[in-house]
mmCIF file of C-alpha atoms in Angstrom:
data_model
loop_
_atom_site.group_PDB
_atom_site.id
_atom_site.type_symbol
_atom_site.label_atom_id
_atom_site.label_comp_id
_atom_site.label_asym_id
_atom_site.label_seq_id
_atom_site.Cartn_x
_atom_site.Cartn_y
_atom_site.Cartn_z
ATOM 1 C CA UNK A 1 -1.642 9.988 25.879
ATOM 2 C CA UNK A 2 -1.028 6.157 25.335
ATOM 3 C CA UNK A 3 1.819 5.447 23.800
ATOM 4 C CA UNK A 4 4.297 2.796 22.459
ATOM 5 C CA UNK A 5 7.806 4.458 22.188
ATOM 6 C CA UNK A 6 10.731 3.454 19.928
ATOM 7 C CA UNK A 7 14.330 4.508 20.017
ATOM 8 C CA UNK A 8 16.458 4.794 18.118
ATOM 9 C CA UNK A 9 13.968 5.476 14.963
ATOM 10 C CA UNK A 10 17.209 4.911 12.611
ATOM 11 C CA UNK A 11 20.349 3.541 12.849
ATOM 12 C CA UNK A 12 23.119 2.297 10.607
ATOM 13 C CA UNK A 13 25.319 0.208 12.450
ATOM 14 C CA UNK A 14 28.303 -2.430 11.245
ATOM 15 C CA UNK A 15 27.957 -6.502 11.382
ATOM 16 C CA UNK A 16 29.022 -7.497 14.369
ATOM 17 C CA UNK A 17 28.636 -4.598 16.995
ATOM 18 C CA UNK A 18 25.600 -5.393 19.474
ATOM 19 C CA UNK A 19 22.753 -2.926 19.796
ATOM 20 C CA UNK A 20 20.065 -2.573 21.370
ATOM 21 C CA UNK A 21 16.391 -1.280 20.395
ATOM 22 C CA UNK A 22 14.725 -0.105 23.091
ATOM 23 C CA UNK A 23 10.546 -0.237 23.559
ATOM 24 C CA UNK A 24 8.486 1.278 25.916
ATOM 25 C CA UNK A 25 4.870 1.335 26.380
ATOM 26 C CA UNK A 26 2.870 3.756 29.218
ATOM 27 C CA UNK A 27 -0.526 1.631 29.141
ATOM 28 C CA UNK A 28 0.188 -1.135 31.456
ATOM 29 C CA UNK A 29 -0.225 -3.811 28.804
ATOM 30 C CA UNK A 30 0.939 -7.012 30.385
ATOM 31 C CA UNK A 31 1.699 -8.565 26.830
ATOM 32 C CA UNK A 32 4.267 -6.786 24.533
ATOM 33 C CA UNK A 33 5.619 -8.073 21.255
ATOM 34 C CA UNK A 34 8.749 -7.467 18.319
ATOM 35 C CA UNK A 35 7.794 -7.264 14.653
ATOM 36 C CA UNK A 36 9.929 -7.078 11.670
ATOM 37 C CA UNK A 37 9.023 -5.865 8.223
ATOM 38 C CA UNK A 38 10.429 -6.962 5.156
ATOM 39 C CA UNK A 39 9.913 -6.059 1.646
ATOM 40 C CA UNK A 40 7.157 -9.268 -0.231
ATOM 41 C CA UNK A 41 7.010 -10.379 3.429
ATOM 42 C CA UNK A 42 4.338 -8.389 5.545
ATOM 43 C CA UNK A 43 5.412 -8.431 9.114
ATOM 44 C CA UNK A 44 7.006 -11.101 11.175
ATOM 45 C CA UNK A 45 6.452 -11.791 14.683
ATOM 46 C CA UNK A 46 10.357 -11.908 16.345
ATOM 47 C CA UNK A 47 9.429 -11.953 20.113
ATOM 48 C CA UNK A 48 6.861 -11.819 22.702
ATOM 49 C CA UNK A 49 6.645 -11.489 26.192
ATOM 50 C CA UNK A 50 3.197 -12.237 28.236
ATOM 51 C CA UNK A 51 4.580 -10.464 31.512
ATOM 52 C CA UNK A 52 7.615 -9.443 33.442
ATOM 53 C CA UNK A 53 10.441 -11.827 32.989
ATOM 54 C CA UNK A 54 8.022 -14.164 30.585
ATOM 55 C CA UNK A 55 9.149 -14.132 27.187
ATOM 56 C CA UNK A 56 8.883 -16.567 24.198
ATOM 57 C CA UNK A 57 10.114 -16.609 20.174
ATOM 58 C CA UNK A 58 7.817 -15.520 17.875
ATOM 59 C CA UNK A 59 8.287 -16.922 13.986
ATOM 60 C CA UNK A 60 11.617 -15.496 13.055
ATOM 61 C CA UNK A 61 13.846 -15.619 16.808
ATOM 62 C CA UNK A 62 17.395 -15.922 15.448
ATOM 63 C CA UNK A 63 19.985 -13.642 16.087
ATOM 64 C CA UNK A 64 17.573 -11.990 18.799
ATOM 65 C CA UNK A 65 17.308 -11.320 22.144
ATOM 66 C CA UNK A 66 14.258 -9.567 24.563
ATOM 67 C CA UNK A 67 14.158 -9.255 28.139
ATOM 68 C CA UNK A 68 11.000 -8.341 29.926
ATOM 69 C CA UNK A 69 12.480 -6.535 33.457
ATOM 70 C CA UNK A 70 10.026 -4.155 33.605
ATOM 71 C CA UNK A 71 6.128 -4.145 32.406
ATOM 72 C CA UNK A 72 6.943 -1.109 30.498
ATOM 73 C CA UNK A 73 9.854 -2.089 28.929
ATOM 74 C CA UNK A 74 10.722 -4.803 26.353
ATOM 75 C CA UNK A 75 14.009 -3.519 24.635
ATOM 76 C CA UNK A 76 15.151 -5.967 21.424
ATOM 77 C CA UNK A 77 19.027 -6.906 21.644
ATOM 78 C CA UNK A 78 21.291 -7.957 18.447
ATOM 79 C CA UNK A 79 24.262 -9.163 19.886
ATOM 80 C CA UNK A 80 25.830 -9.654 16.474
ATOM 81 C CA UNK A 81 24.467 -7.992 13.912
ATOM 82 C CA UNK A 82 24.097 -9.175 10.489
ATOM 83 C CA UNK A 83 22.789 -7.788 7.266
ATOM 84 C CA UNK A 84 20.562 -10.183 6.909
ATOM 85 C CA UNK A 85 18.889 -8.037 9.744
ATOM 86 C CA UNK A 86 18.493 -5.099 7.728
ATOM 87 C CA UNK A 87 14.881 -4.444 8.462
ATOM 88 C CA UNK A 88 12.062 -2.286 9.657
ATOM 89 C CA UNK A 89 11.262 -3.150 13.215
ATOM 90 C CA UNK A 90 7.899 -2.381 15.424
ATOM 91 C CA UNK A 91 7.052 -2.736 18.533
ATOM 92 C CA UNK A 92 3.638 -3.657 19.657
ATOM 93 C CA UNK A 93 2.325 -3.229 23.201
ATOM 94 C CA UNK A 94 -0.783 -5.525 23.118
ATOM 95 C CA UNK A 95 -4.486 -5.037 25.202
ATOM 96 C CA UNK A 96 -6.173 -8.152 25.761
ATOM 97 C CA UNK A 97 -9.792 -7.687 26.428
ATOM 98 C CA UNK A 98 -11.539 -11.006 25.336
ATOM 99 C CA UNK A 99 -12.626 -9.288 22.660
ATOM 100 C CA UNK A 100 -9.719 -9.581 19.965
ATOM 101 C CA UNK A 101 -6.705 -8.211 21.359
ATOM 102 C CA UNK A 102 -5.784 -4.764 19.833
ATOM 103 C CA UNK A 103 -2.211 -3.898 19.234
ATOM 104 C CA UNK A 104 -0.726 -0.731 19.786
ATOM 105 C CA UNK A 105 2.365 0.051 17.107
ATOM 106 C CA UNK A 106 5.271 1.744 17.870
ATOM 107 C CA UNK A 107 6.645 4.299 15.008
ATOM 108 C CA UNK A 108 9.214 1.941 14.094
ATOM 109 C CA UNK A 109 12.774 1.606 13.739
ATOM 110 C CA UNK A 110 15.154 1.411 11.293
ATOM 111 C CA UNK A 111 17.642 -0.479 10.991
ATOM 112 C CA UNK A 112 20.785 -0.850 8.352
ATOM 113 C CA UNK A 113 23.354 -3.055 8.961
ATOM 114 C CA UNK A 114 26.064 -2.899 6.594
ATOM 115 C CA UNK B 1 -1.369 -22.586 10.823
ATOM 116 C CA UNK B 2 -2.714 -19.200 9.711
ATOM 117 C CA UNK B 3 -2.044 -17.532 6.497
ATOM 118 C CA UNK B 4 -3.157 -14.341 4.995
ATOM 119 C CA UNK B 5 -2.793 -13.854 1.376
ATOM 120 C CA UNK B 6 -3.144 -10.292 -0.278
ATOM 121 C CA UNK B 7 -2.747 -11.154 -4.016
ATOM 122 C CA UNK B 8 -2.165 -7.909 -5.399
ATOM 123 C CA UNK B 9 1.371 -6.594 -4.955
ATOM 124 C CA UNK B 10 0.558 -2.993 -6.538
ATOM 125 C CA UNK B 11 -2.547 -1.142 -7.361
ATOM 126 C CA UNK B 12 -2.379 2.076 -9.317
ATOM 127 C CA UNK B 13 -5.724 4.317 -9.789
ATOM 128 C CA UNK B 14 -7.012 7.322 -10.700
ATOM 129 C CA UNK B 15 -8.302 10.155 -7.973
ATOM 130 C CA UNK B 16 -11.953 9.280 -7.845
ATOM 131 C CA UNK B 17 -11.629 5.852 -8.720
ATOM 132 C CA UNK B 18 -13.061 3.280 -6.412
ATOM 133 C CA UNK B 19 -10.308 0.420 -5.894
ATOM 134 C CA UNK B 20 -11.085 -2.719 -3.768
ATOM 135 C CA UNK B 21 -7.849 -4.680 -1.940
ATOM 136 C CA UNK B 22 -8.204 -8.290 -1.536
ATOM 137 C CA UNK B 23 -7.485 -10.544 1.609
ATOM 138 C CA UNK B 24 -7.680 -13.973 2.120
ATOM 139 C CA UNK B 25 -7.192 -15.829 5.345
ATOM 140 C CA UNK B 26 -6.417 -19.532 6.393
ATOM 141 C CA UNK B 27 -6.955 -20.722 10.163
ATOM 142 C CA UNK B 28 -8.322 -23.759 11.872
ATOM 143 C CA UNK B 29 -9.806 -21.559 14.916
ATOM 144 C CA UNK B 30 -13.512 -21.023 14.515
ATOM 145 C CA UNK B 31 -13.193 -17.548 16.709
ATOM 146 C CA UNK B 32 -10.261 -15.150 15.373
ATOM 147 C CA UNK B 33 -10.120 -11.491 14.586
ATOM 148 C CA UNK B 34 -9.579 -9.886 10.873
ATOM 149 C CA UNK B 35 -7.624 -6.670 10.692
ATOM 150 C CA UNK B 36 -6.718 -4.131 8.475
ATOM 151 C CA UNK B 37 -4.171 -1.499 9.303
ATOM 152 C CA UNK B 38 -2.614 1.055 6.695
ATOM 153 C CA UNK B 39 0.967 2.196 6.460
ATOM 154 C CA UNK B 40 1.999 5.507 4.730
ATOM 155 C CA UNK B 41 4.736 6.660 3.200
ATOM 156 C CA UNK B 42 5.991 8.153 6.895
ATOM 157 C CA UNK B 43 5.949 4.144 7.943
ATOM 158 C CA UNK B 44 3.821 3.966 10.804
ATOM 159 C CA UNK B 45 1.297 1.801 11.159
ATOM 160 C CA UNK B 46 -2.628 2.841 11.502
ATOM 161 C CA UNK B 47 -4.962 0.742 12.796
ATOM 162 C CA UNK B 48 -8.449 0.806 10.445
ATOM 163 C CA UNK B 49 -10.520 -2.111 11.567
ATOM 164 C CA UNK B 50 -10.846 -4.704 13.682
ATOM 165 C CA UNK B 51 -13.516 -8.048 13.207
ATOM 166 C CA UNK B 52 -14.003 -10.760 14.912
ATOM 167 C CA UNK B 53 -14.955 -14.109 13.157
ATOM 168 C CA UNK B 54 -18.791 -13.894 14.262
ATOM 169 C CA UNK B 55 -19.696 -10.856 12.941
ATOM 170 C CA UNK B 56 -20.182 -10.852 9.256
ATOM 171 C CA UNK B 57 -21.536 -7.663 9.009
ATOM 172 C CA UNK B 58 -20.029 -5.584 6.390
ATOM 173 C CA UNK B 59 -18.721 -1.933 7.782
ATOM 174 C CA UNK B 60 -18.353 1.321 6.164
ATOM 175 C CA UNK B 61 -16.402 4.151 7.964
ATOM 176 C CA UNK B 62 -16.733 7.207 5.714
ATOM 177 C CA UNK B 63 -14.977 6.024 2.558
ATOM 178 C CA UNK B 64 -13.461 3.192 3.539
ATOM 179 C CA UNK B 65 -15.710 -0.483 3.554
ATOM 180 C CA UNK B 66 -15.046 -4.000 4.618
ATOM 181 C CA UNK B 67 -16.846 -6.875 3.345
ATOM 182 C CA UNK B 68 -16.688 -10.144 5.397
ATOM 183 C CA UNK B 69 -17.491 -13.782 4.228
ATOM 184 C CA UNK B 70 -16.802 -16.391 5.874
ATOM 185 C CA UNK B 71 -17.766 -18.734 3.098
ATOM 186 C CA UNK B 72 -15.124 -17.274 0.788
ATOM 187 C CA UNK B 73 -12.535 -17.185 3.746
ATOM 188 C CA UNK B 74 -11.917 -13.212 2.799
ATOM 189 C CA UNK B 75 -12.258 -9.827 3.947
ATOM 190 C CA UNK B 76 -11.968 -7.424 1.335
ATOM 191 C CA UNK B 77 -11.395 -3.574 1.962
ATOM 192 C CA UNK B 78 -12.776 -1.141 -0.665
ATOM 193 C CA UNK B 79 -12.332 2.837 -1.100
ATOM 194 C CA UNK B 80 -14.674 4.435 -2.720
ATOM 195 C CA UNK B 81 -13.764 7.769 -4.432
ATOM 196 C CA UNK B 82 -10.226 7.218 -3.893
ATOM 197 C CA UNK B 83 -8.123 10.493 -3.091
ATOM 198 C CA UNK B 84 -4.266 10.785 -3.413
ATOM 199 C CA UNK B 85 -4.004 11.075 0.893
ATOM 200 C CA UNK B 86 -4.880 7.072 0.125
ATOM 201 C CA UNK B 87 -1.649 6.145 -1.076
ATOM 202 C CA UNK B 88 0.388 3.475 0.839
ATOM 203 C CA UNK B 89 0.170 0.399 1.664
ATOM 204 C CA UNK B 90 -2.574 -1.801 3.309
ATOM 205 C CA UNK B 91 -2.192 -4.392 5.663
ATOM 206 C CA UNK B 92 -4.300 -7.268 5.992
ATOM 207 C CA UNK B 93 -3.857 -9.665 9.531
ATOM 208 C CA UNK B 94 -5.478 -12.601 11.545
ATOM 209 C CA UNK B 95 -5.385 -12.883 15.080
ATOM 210 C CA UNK B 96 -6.767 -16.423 16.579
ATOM 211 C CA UNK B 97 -8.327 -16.587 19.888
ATOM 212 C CA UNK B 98 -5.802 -17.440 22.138
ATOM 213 C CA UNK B 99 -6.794 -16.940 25.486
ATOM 214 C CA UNK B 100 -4.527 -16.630 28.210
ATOM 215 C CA UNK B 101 -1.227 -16.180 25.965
ATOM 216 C CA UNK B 102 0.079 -13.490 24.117
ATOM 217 C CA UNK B 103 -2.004 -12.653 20.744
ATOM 218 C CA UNK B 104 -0.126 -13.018 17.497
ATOM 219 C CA UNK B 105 -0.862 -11.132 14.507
ATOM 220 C CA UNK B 106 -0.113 -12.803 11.002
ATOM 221 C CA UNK B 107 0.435 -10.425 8.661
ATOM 222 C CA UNK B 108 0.242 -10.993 4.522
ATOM 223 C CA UNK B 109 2.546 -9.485 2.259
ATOM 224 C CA UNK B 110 0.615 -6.086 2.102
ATOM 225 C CA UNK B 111 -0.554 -4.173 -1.394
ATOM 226 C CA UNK B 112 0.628 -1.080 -2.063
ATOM 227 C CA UNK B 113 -1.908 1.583 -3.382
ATOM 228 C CA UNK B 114 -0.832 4.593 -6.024
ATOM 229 C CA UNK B 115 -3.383 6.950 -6.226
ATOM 230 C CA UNK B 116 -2.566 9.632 -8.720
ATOM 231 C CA UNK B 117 -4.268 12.797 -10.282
#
């Protein structure tokens, strides 16, 4: 079954303590991206990576970090963690076909950061 | 640089009531690709549509329909016979075309739906 994974789906965590959301995707999709959801703001592209070890920033990029190692993988890093980063995040692994890509959504994650 | 715009914050309706969601889009591309994806209460995302920017055809899946028009820059997303399963709320997004990089979706702000008894 194809499938975009997301762990943890919750977490409450303190300012300042790193943590890491990890993404994983079993379609081979070459291009993977980060979202972010908050409330009177729709979703906001954080991250995207085109490839293995090709990434770029999306809209919102501070106080993130991606790294593309594997095709499968493209696990979101906080280093420092601020409330300001209180949010709902998704994952998208992305099919290009010429046609209008399609995007696959994780479940989500959320995160609290007090 | 795109925009989407969903006016309506909230929508509350009556079971059986047929309630239309608005979305209007901004982009310079002449090819780009309309979505609509709804989120329950659960918070996933769920893909409904997909349209790309040369086919204005309108669509009806069961009791969902989309009409296009490109002269209006909007595609508008109606339920007809609305049931309480419809509450949550509704995504609008524009892709552009961009070939050979990594396709962004702009989101708008999203309108909730209340469907009550």
């Amino acid at each position: 079954e194809a499938q975009v994974t997301q762990n943890p789906r919750y977490l409450i965590t303190v300012t300042g303590k790193k943590l890491t959301v990890t993404c994983s995707q079993n379609m081979n999709h070459e291009y993977m991206s980060w979202y972010r959801q908050d409330p009177g703001l729709g979703l906001r592209q954080i991250y995207y990576s085109m490839n293995v070890e090709v990434t770029d920033k999306g809209d919102v990029p501070e106080g993130y970090k991606v790294s593309r190692k594997e095709k499968r993988n493209f696990p979101l890093i906080l280093e420092s963690p601020s409330p300001n980063q209180t949010s709902l995040y998704f994952c998208a692994s992305i099919l290009t076909s010429g046609g209008g890509d399609e995007q696959f959504f994780g479940p989500g994650t959320r995160l609290t950061v007090l | 640089a795109q925009k989407v715009t969903q006016a309506q914050t909230e929508i509350s309706v009556v079971e059986k009531e047929d309630v239309t969601l608005d979305c209007v889009y901004e982009t310079r591309d002449t090819t780009y690709y309309l979505f609509w994806y709804k989120q329950p209460p659960s918070g996933e995302l769920v893909f409904l549509i997909r349209r790309n920017s040369f086919d204005e055809q309108n669509e009806i899946s069961g009791r969902y329909s989309w009409n296009f028009q490109k002269s209006t820059s909007s595609f508008n997303f109606t339920i007809t016979a609305s049931q309480v399963v419809d509450s949550a709320v509704y995504f609008c997004a524009l892709s552009e075309d961009l070939a050979g990089t990594a396709s962004k979706l702009t989101f708008g702000t999203g309108t909730r739906l209340q469907v009550t008894l």
